[in-house]
CSV table of C-alpha atoms in Angstrom, one decimal:
chain,number,residue,atom,x,y,z
A,1,MET,CA,-19.3,4.1,1.6
A,2,GLN,CA,-21.8,3.3,-1.4
A,3,THR,CA,-19.9,3.4,-4.4
A,4,ARG,CA,-21.7,1.1,-6.7
A,5,HIS,CA,-23.5,2.8,-10.1
A,6,ARG,CA,-27.3,2.5,-9.4
A,7,SER,CA,-29.0,3.5,-12.8
A,8,ARG,CA,-32.4,3.2,-13.8
A,9,GLY,CA,-30.9,-0.2,-16.0
A,10,ILE,CA,-29.6,2.7,-18.9
A,11,ARG,CA,-26.0,1.9,-18.3
A,12,ASP,CA,-24.2,-0.8,-16.4
A,13,GLY,CA,-20.3,-0.3,-15.0
A,14,PRO,CA,-19.3,1.9,-12.3
A,15,ARG,CA,-20.4,5.1,-12.4
A,16,PRO,CA,-17.4,7.7,-14.1
A,17,GLN,CA,-15.0,8.9,-11.6
A,18,TRP,CA,-15.8,12.7,-12.0
A,19,ARG,CA,-19.1,11.8,-10.3
A,20,GLU,CA,-17.0,10.7,-7.0
A,21,PHE,CA,-15.3,13.7,-6.8
A,22,LEU,CA,-18.5,16.3,-7.4
A,23,TYR,CA,-21.0,14.3,-5.0
A,24,GLY,CA,-18.0,13.8,-1.8
A,25,GLY,CA,-17.5,18.0,-2.5
A,26,LEU,CA,-21.3,18.8,-2.1
A,27,ALA,CA,-21.9,16.6,0.7
A,28,SER,CA,-18.7,18.0,2.4
A,29,CYS,CA,-20.0,21.6,2.0
A,30,LEU,CA,-23.3,20.8,3.1
A,31,ALA,CA,-22.2,18.9,6.4
A,32,GLU,CA,-19.5,21.5,7.5
A,33,VAL,CA,-21.9,24.6,6.6
A,34,THR,CA,-24.8,23.1,8.8
A,35,THR,CA,-22.2,22.0,12.1
A,36,MET,CA,-20.1,25.2,11.9
A,37,PRO,CA,-21.0,26.2,15.3
A,38,LEU,CA,-19.9,23.0,16.5
A,39,ASP,CA,-16.6,23.7,14.6
A,40,VAL,CA,-15.8,26.6,16.2
A,41,ILE,CA,-16.3,25.8,20.0
A,42,LYS,CA,-14.4,22.8,19.4
A,43,VAL,CA,-11.3,24.8,18.1
A,44,ARG,CA,-11.4,27.3,20.9
A,45,MET,CA,-11.5,24.3,23.1
A,46,GLN,CA,-8.6,22.8,22.0
A,47,ILE,CA,-6.2,25.6,22.3
A,48,GLN,CA,-7.2,26.0,25.9
A,49,GLY,CA,-4.7,25.0,28.5
A,50,GLN,CA,-1.7,26.8,26.2
A,51,THR,CA,-0.4,29.6,27.2
A,52,THR,CA,-0.1,33.2,25.2
A,53,GLU,CA,2.0,35.8,26.6
A,54,GLY,CA,2.8,34.4,29.7
A,55,VAL,CA,-0.7,33.4,30.7
A,56,LEU,CA,-2.2,30.0,31.7
A,57,ILE,CA,-5.8,30.1,29.7
A,58,ALA,CA,-8.5,28.2,31.5
A,59,ASN,CA,-10.4,25.4,30.4
A,60,PRO,CA,-14.1,26.1,30.4
A,61,SER,CA,-16.3,23.3,29.7
A,62,SER,CA,-18.5,23.2,25.6
A,63,TRP,CA,-21.3,24.7,27.2
A,64,GLN,CA,-19.4,27.5,28.9
A,65,MET,CA,-17.0,28.4,25.8
A,66,ALA,CA,-20.1,28.4,23.7
A,67,ALA,CA,-22.5,30.9,26.4
A,68,ARG,CA,-18.4,32.8,26.5
A,69,LEU,CA,-18.3,33.0,22.7
A,70,PHE,CA,-22.1,34.2,22.3
A,71,THR,CA,-21.7,37.2,25.3
A,72,SER,CA,-18.2,38.6,24.3
A,73,GLU,CA,-18.4,38.0,20.4
A,74,GLY,CA,-22.2,37.4,19.6
A,75,VAL,CA,-24.1,35.2,17.9
A,76,LEU,CA,-22.0,35.1,14.1
A,77,ALA,CA,-19.0,34.6,16.4
A,78,PHE,CA,-20.4,30.7,15.7
A,79,TRP,CA,-20.1,30.9,11.9
A,80,THR,CA,-16.4,32.4,12.3
A,81,GLY,CA,-14.2,31.2,9.3
A,82,THR,CA,-17.0,30.2,7.4
A,83,SER,CA,-15.6,30.9,3.9
A,84,PRO,CA,-12.3,29.3,4.6
A,85,ALA,CA,-14.6,26.5,6.0
A,86,MET,CA,-16.5,25.6,2.6
A,87,LEU,CA,-13.5,26.6,0.4
A,88,ARG,CA,-11.6,24.0,2.3
A,89,GLN,CA,-14.5,21.7,1.8
A,90,ALA,CA,-14.5,22.1,-1.6
A,91,THR,CA,-11.0,21.6,-2.4
A,92,TYR,CA,-10.5,19.2,0.1
A,93,GLY,CA,-13.6,17.2,0.6
A,94,THR,CA,-13.8,17.2,-3.2
A,95,LEU,CA,-10.4,15.6,-3.3
A,96,ARG,CA,-10.9,13.2,-0.5
A,97,VAL,CA,-13.6,11.3,-1.5
A,98,GLY,CA,-12.6,10.9,-5.4
A,99,LEU,CA,-9.3,10.1,-4.5
A,100,TYR,CA,-10.3,7.5,-1.9
A,101,VAL,CA,-12.4,5.8,-4.3
A,102,ARG,CA,-9.5,5.7,-6.7
A,103,ALA,CA,-7.0,4.2,-4.3
A,104,LYS,CA,-9.6,1.7,-3.6
A,105,ARG,CA,-9.8,0.5,-7.0
A,106,ALA,CA,-6.6,0.8,-7.6
A,107,LEU,CA,-6.0,-2.0,-4.3
A,108,GLY,CA,-8.5,-4.1,-6.1
A,109,VAL,CA,-11.4,-3.3,-4.0
A,110,GLU,CA,-14.3,-3.8,-6.3
A,111,GLU,CA,-17.7,-1.4,-6.4
A,112,GLY,CA,-20.2,-2.9,-3.0
A,113,SER,CA,-17.8,-5.4,-2.0
A,114,VAL,CA,-18.7,-6.7,1.4
A,115,LYS,CA,-15.8,-9.0,1.1
A,116,ALA,CA,-13.0,-6.5,0.8
A,117,SER,CA,-9.7,-6.7,2.9
A,118,PRO,CA,-10.3,-3.5,5.9
A,119,LEU,CA,-6.5,-2.8,5.1
A,120,SER,CA,-7.1,-1.9,1.6
A,121,LYS,CA,-9.3,0.4,2.6
A,122,VAL,CA,-7.5,1.7,5.4
A,123,LEU,CA,-4.6,2.3,2.8
A,124,ALA,CA,-6.8,3.7,0.5
A,125,GLY,CA,-7.9,6.2,3.2
A,126,VAL,CA,-4.7,7.2,4.9
A,127,SER,CA,-3.4,7.9,1.2
A,128,SER,CA,-6.4,10.2,0.1
A,129,GLY,CA,-6.7,11.9,3.1
A,130,SER,CA,-3.2,13.1,3.6
A,131,ILE,CA,-2.2,13.7,0.1
A,132,SER,CA,-6.0,16.5,-0.1
A,133,ALA,CA,-5.1,17.8,3.3
A,134,ALA,CA,-1.2,18.8,2.1
A,135,ILE,CA,-2.3,20.4,-1.2
A,136,CYS,CA,-5.3,22.0,0.7
A,137,SER,CA,-3.2,23.1,3.9
A,138,PRO,CA,-3.7,26.6,3.4
A,139,THR,CA,-7.6,26.9,3.6
A,140,ASP,CA,-6.9,24.8,7.2
A,141,LEU,CA,-4.9,27.2,8.6
A,142,ILE,CA,-6.6,30.2,7.6
A,143,LYS,CA,-10.0,28.5,9.0
A,144,VAL,CA,-8.2,27.8,12.3
A,145,ARG,CA,-7.2,31.0,12.8
A,146,MET,CA,-10.4,32.6,12.0
A,147,GLN,CA,-11.9,30.9,14.4
A,148,ALA,CA,-9.4,31.0,17.2
A,149,GLY,CA,-9.9,34.7,17.1
A,150,ARG,CA,-9.0,36.7,20.1
A,151,LEU,CA,-7.4,34.0,21.8
A,152,ARG,CA,-4.6,33.5,19.5
A,153,GLY,CA,-3.4,36.6,21.6
A,154,GLU,CA,-4.1,40.8,21.7
A,155,ASN,CA,-1.1,41.5,19.6
A,156,CYS,CA,-2.5,38.8,16.7
A,157,LYS,CA,-4.1,40.3,13.6
A,158,ARG,CA,-7.2,39.5,13.4
A,159,TYR,CA,-8.6,38.8,9.6
A,160,ARG,CA,-11.7,40.2,7.9
A,161,GLY,CA,-11.8,37.5,5.1
A,162,ILE,CA,-10.2,34.9,3.1
A,163,ILE,CA,-8.0,37.0,0.5
A,164,HIS,CA,-7.1,39.2,3.8
A,165,ALA,CA,-6.0,36.3,6.0
A,166,ALA,CA,-4.0,35.2,2.4
A,167,LYS,CA,-2.6,38.2,2.1
A,168,SER,CA,-1.1,39.1,5.5
A,169,ILE,CA,0.3,35.9,6.4
A,170,VAL,CA,2.3,36.1,3.3
A,171,GLN,CA,3.5,39.6,4.0
A,172,GLU,CA,4.3,38.7,8.1
A,173,GLU,CA,5.4,35.0,7.5
A,174,GLY,CA,5.9,34.1,4.0
A,175,VAL,CA,4.3,32.0,1.3
A,176,ARG,CA,5.7,28.9,3.9
A,177,GLY,CA,3.5,30.4,6.6
A,178,LEU,CA,0.4,29.4,4.5
A,179,TYR,CA,1.9,25.8,5.2
A,180,ARG,CA,2.6,26.0,8.6
A,181,GLY,CA,1.1,22.8,10.2
A,182,VAL,CA,1.3,21.0,7.2
A,183,GLY,CA,3.0,17.6,8.8
A,184,PRO,CA,0.0,17.7,11.7
A,185,THR,CA,-2.8,18.4,9.1
A,186,ALA,CA,-2.1,15.8,6.8
A,187,ALA,CA,-1.3,13.3,9.5
A,188,ARG,CA,-4.5,13.4,11.0
A,189,ALA,CA,-6.5,13.7,7.6
A,190,GLY,CA,-4.9,11.0,7.1
A,191,VAL,CA,-6.0,9.1,10.3
A,192,VAL,CA,-9.5,11.0,10.2
A,193,ALA,CA,-9.9,9.7,6.6
A,194,ALA,CA,-8.9,5.5,7.1
A,195,ALA,CA,-10.8,5.9,10.2
A,196,GLU,CA,-13.8,7.7,8.6
A,197,LEU,CA,-14.2,6.6,5.0
A,198,GLY,CA,-12.7,3.5,5.8
A,199,SER,CA,-14.8,2.6,9.0
A,200,TYR,CA,-17.7,3.4,7.5
A,201,ASP,CA,-17.4,1.3,4.4
A,202,GLU,CA,-16.0,-1.8,6.9
A,203,ILE,CA,-19.0,-1.2,9.0
A,204,LYS,CA,-21.4,-1.3,6.4
A,205,ALA,CA,-20.1,-4.8,4.9
A,206,LEU,CA,-20.6,-5.8,8.8
A,207,PHE,CA,-24.2,-5.2,8.8
A,208,ARG,CA,-24.9,-6.0,5.3
A,209,ARG,CA,-23.2,-9.6,6.1
A,210,ALA,CA,-25.2,-9.8,9.2
A,211,GLY,CA,-28.1,-9.3,6.9
A,212,SER,CA,-29.3,-5.5,7.3
A,213,GLU,CA,-30.9,-4.0,4.0
A,214,ASN,CA,-29.0,-1.4,3.0
A,215,GLY,CA,-31.2,2.1,3.4
A,216,THR,CA,-30.8,5.0,5.2
A,217,GLY,CA,-31.3,3.1,8.5
A,218,LEU,CA,-28.4,1.2,8.0
A,219,HIS,CA,-26.1,4.4,6.7
A,220,LEU,CA,-26.9,6.3,10.2
A,221,LYS,CA,-25.8,3.4,12.4
A,222,THR,CA,-22.9,3.2,10.3
A,223,ALA,CA,-21.9,6.5,10.1
A,224,THR,CA,-22.9,7.3,13.7
A,225,LEU,CA,-20.0,4.6,14.6
A,226,ALA,CA,-17.8,6.1,11.8
A,227,GLY,CA,-18.0,9.3,13.4
A,228,LEU,CA,-16.9,7.9,16.9
A,229,CYS,CA,-14.0,6.3,15.3
A,230,ALA,CA,-13.3,9.1,13.6
A,231,THR,CA,-13.1,11.3,16.7
A,232,ALA,CA,-10.8,8.8,18.6
A,233,ALA,CA,-8.3,8.3,16.7
A,234,SER,CA,-7.8,11.9,14.7
A,235,SER,CA,-8.1,13.9,18.7
A,236,PRO,CA,-4.4,14.3,19.4
A,237,PHE,CA,-3.6,15.0,16.3
A,238,ASP,CA,-6.3,17.8,15.6
A,239,VAL,CA,-5.5,19.2,19.1
A,240,VAL,CA,-2.3,19.5,18.0
A,241,LYS,CA,-3.0,20.9,14.5
A,242,SER,CA,-5.2,23.7,16.2
A,243,ARG,CA,-2.5,25.1,18.4
A,244,VAL,CA,0.3,24.9,15.8
A,245,MET,CA,-2.0,27.0,13.2
A,246,SER,CA,-3.5,29.3,15.8
A,247,GLN,CA,-0.2,30.1,17.6
A,248,PRO,CA,1.1,33.8,17.4
A,249,VAL,CA,4.3,34.4,15.7
A,250,ASN,CA,6.9,36.6,15.4
A,251,ALA,CA,8.4,39.4,13.0
A,252,HIS,CA,10.3,36.8,10.9
A,253,GLY,CA,7.5,34.6,11.0
A,254,ARG,CA,8.4,32.2,13.4
A,255,GLY,CA,5.9,30.2,16.0
A,256,LEU,CA,6.1,32.0,19.6
A,257,LEU,CA,4.9,28.9,21.3
A,258,TYR,CA,5.7,26.0,19.3
A,259,GLY,CA,8.5,24.8,16.4
A,260,GLY,CA,6.7,22.5,14.9
A,261,MET,CA,3.9,19.1,15.3
A,262,TYR,CA,6.7,17.6,17.9
A,263,ASP,CA,7.6,20.0,19.4
A,264,CYS,CA,4.1,21.0,20.4
A,265,PHE,CA,3.2,17.1,21.6
A,266,LYS,CA,6.2,17.3,23.9
A,267,LYS,CA,5.3,20.4,25.4
A,268,SER,CA,1.8,20.0,26.0
A,269,LEU,CA,2.1,16.4,27.6
A,270,GLN,CA,4.8,18.0,29.8
A,271,ARG,CA,2.4,21.0,31.0
A,272,GLU,CA,-1.1,18.9,30.7
A,273,GLY,CA,-0.4,15.3,30.8
A,274,ILE,CA,-1.4,12.8,28.5
A,275,SER,CA,-5.3,14.1,29.2
A,276,PHE,CA,-4.2,17.5,26.6
A,277,MET,CA,-4.5,14.4,23.4
A,278,TRP,CA,-8.1,14.6,24.1
A,279,ARG,CA,-9.0,18.0,25.0
A,280,GLY,CA,-12.2,19.4,23.7
A,281,PHE,CA,-13.0,15.9,23.1
A,282,SER,CA,-17.0,16.0,23.7
A,283,ALA,CA,-17.1,19.3,21.6
A,284,ASN,CA,-15.2,17.8,18.8
A,285,TYR,CA,-17.4,14.9,18.8
A,286,LEU,CA,-20.5,17.2,19.1
A,287,ASN,CA,-18.6,18.4,16.0
A,288,LYS,CA,-17.2,15.5,14.1
A,289,GLY,CA,-20.4,13.2,15.0
A,290,PRO,CA,-23.5,15.5,13.2
A,291,THR,CA,-20.8,16.1,10.6
A,292,VAL,CA,-19.9,12.4,9.5
A,293,VAL,CA,-23.5,11.5,9.8
A,294,LEU,CA,-24.6,14.1,7.9
A,295,PHE,CA,-22.0,14.1,5.3
A,296,PHE,CA,-22.7,10.5,4.6
A,297,LEU,CA,-26.6,10.5,4.6
A,298,LEU,CA,-25.9,13.1,2.0
A,299,TYR,CA,-23.1,11.4,0.0
A,300,GLU,CA,-25.7,8.7,-0.3
A,301,GLU,CA,-28.3,10.6,-1.4
A,302,ILE,CA,-26.8,12.5,-3.7
A,303,GLN,CA,-26.1,9.8,-5.2
A,304,ASN,CA,-29.3,8.2,-5.7
A,305,ARG,CA,-30.3,11.7,-7.1
A,306,PHE,CA,-27.8,12.7,-9.3
A,307,ASP,CA,-27.0,9.3,-10.8
A,308,ALA,CA,-30.8,9.1,-11.9
A,309,VAL,CA,-30.5,12.6,-13.3
A,310,PHE,CA,-27.3,12.0,-15.0
A,311,ASP,CA,-28.3,8.7,-16.2
A,312,SER,CA,-31.2,9.9,-18.0
A,313,PHE,CA,-29.5,11.9,-20.5
């Protein structure tokens, strides 16, 4: 990720750290809302194959799922969960990028360096991703449940919005219910941040060492490869997270299908085989790939534009 301060000669040195948080949050929100329909399809695909109320859910393709969603729930269903998704990116996306840059600096990675250790970037990604996701887990849980919709079960409450969802979850499951699935959420986020932010930095450094000039072309091909890395690495965690978070609960707020991350993994593996870990992979990459590409293109452009504005004062 490009972090070198590029001013108009007005000020030297690294950009203020608050800018990294701001730029990361803006790019995350814009990329998220643009690819929201793909995220909804991905979540619906990932909870396929599990049972709800004793019935095994069928496994349609991404296109079939999209058609079914449009036919049964209408076009607005593709933007289900947009409010919590935007809230999540405004918090999680902001923290993840800001903490990643700070973690790299703490590990001795110089800004704009093409020779930094890949391990340092991985460690920075894991720490920033997992910490940010653990803090912002309630927003992710609400988003997943709203996106899962009817597939959670006929007896599960439908949420009218973020506030209604949060109140309902606390009333029925307690405050701890907001952090259901926080383990797989944090684990997945750590892997994704390492595979996405870390790989972007490392792949970009490899291209630059090979002579590629810094620009949109470099950002595009680097982001495309980073998106593939992030999808492949995060898919098992993503499937488990979606299933744990979207499952129906009993009167005591306990999951009816899984006792936790490990239980979900074990049951899914026994019932569906190892292929369950990449269920909905195409839908996941169709969501993750464009999101990652958009995020990094926007992030790089926001840095250039906003730095020029801020440095003019």
